[in-house]
Coordinates of C-alpha atoms in Angstrom, one line a residue:
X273 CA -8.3 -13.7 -0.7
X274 CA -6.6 -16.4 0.2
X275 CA -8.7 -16.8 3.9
X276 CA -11.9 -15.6 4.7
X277 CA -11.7 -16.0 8.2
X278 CA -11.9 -11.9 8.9
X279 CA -10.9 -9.5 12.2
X280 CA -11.9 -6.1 12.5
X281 CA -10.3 -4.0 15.1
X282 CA -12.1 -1.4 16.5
X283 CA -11.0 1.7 18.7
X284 CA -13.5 2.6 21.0
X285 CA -13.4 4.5 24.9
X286 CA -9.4 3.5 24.6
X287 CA -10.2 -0.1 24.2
X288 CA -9.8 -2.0 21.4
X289 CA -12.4 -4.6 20.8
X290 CA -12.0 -7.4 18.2
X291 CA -14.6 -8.6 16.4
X292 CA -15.1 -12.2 14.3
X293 CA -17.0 -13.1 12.0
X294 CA -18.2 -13.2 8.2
X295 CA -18.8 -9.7 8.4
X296 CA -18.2 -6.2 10.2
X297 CA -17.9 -2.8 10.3
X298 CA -14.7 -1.7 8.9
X299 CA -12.3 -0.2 10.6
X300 CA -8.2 0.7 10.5
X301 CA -6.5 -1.8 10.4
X302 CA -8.5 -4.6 9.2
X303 CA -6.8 -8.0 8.1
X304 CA -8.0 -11.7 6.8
X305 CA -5.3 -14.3 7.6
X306 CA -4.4 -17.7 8.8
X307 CA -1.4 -19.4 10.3
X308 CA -0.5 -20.7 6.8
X309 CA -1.3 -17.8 4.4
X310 CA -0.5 -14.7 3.8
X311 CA -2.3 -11.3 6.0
X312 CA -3.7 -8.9 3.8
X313 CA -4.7 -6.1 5.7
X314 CA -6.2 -3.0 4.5
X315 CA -5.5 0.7 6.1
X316 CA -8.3 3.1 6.7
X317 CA -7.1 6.3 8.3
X318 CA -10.4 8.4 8.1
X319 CA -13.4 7.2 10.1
X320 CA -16.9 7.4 8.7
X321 CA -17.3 11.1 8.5
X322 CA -14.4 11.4 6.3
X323 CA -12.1 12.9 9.2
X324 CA -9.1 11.2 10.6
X325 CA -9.0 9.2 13.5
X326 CA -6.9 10.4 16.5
X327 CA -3.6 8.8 16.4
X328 CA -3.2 9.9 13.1
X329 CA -0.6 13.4 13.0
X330 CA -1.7 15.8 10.1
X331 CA 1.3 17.4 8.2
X332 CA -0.2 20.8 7.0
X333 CA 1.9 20.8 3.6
X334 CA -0.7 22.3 1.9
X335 CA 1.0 22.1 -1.7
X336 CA -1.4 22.5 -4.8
X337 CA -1.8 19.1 -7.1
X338 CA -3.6 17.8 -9.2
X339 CA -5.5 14.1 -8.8
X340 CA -5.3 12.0 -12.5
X341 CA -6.4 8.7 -11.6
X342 CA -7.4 6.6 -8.4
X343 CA -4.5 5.1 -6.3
X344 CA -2.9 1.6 -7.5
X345 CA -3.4 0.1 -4.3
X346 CA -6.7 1.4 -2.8
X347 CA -9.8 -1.2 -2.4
X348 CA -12.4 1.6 -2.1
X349 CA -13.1 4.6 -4.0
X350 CA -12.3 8.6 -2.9
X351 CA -8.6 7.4 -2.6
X352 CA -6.7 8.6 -5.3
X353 CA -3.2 9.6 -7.0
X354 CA -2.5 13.0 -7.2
X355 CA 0.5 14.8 -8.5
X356 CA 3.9 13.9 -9.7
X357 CA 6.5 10.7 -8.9
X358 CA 7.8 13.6 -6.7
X359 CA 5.1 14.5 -4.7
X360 CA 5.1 10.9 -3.6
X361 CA 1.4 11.2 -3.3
X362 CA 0.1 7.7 -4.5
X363 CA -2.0 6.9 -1.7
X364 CA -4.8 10.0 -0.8
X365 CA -8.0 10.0 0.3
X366 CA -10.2 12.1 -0.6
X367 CA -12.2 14.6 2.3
X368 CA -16.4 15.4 1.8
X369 CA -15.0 18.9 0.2
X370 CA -13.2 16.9 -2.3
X371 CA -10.3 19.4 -2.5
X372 CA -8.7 18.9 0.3
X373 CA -6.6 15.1 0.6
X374 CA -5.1 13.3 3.1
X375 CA -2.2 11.4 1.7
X376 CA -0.6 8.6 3.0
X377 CA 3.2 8.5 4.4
X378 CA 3.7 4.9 4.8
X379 CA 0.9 2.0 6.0
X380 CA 3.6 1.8 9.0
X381 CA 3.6 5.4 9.6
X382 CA 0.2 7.1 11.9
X383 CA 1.2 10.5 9.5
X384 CA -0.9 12.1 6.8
X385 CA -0.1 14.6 4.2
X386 CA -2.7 17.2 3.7
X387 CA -2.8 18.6 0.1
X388 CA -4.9 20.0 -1.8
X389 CA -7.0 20.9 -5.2
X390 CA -8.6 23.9 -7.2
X391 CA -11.1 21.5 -8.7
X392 CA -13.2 19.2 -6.9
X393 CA -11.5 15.8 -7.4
X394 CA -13.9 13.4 -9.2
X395 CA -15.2 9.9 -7.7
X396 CA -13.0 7.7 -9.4
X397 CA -13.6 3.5 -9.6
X398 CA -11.1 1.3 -7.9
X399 CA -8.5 -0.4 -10.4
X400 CA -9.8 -3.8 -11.3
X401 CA -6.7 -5.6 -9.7
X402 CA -5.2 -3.5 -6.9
X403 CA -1.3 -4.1 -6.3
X404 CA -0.8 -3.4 -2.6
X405 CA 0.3 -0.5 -1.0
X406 CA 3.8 -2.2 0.8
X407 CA 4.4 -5.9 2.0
X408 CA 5.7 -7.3 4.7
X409 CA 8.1 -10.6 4.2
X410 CA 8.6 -13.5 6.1
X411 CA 11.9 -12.4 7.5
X412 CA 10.9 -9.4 8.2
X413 CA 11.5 -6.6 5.7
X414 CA 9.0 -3.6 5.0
X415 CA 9.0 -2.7 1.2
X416 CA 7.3 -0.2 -0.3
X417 CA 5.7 0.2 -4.0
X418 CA 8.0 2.1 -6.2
X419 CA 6.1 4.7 -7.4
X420 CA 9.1 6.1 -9.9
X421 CA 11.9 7.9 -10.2
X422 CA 15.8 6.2 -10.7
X423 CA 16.5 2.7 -10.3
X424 CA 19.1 0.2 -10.8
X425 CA 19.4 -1.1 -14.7
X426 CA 18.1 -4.9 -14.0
X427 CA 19.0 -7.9 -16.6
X428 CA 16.0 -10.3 -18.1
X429 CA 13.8 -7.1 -18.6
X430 CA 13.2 -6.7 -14.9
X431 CA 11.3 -3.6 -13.4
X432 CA 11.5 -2.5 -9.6
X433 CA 8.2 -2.9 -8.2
X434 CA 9.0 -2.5 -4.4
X435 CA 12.1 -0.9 -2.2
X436 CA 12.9 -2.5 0.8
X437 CA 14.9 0.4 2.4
X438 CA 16.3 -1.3 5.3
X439 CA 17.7 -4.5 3.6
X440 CA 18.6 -2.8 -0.2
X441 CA 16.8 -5.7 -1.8
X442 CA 14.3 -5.0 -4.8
X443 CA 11.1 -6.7 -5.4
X444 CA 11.1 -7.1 -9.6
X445 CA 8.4 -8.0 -11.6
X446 CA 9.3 -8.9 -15.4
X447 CA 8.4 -11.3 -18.7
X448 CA 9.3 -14.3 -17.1
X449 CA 8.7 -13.3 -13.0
X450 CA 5.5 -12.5 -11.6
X451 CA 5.3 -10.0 -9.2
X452 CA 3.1 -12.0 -6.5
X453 CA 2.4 -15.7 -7.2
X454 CA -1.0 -16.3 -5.5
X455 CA -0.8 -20.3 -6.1
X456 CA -0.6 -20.8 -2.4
X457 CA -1.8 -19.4 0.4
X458 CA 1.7 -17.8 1.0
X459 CA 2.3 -15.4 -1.4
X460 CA 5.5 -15.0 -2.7
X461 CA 7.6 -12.4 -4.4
X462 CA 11.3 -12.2 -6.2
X463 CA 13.7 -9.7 -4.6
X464 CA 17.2 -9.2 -5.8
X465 CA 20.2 -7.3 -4.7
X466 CA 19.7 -4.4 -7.3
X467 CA 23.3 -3.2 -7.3
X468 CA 24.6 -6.4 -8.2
X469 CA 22.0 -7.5 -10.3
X470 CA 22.6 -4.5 -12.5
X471 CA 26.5 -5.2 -12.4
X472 CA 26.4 -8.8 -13.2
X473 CA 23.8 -8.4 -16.2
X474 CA 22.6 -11.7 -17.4
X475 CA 24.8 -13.9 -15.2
X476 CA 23.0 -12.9 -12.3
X477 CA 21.4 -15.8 -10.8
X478 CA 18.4 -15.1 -9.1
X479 CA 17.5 -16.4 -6.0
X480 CA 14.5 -18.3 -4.3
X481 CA 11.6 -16.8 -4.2
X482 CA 10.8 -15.3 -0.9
X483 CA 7.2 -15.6 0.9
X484 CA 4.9 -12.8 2.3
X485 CA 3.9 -12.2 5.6
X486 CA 2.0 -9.4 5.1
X487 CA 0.5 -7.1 2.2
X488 CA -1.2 -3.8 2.9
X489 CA -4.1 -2.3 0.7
X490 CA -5.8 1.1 1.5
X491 CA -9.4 1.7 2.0
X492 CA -12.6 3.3 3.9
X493 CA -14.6 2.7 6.9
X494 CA -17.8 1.6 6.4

């Protein structure tokens, strides 16, 4: 990380109380950050018995899916990806019955989806270099992982990585552009303008790469 200075935030008899120090019990939201770098904070929607926390809302969608492989973006195990690009379900933890799942909407949004599985969902090891769950940048925009489905057809063998739904921009990753460049203690990305990126083809000049306030992983409390 690029700080280890760490906060934990912790809800307790309507209070919250912050705690510093080298170490802590987690809790949701947790974050390392200074001034000068870039927040990483990690969401953790369930509390320590595997239920979720009070100012969470449960949509009871209760769809059938299956879970194939642990979520891109999780820190911990027990949160997972289950079904299809369509079911949006990229981010889901995993309950002590280990069929039912809590998926998330958003890191933004206090909403979980509830699904569930026929077959006990396996524990499943974290991926060895999680990409995070949506980013915050510096001036401003929210941007989400894309997690499939159309996109725009990008020159220089560019791939969408993120949406960022309020300002239309794209975050690419590609050959020659690295999705986050960790060299600093602000992370940066690329974004583009997808529409005209894919209309001016290899003419497209990209722009400066834009710094990170903020990038959100999903985990447990400990």
């Amino acid at each position: 990380m690029a700080s280890t200075r760490k906060t934990r935030l912790l809800l307790a008899a309507g209070m919250w109380i912050i705690l510093v120090g080298t170490s802590a019990c987690s809790a949701e939201p947790s974050s390392e950050k200074s001034p000068s770098s870039t927040e990483v904070v990690t969401i953790a929607p369930l509390d320590e018995s595997g239920e979720p926390r009070s100012d969470y809302e449960i949509i009871h969608e209760m769809r059938e899916v299956d879970c194939h492989s642990p979520s891109p973006s999780a820190v911990d195990p027990d949160i997972v990806w289950c079904g299809t690009t369509a079911d949006s379900a990229n981010v889901c933890w995993v309950k002590p019955d280990r069929t039912s799942l809590l998926c998330g909407v958003s890191p933004w949004d206090k909403q979980l989806r509830e699904l569930y599985t026929t077959e006990k969902v396996q524990k499943m090891k974290t991926e060895a270099d999680p990409l995070p769950w949506a980013m915050e940048l510096s001036g401003g925009e929210k941007c989400q992982a894309r997690i499939g489905g159309a996109g725009d057809a990008l020159p220089f063998e560019l791939l969408p990585a993120y949406y960022c739904k309020e300002s239309g921009r794209t975050i690419v990753r590609g050959p020659d552009v690295k999705l986050l460049d960790k060299s600093s203690e602000k992370w940066t990305v690329q974004a583009v303008d997808g529409s005209k990126a894919g209309k001016d083809g290899e003419s497209y000049q990209l722009p400066p790469r834009v710094s990170v306030a903020k990038v959100y992983f999903a985990g447990q409390s400990s």
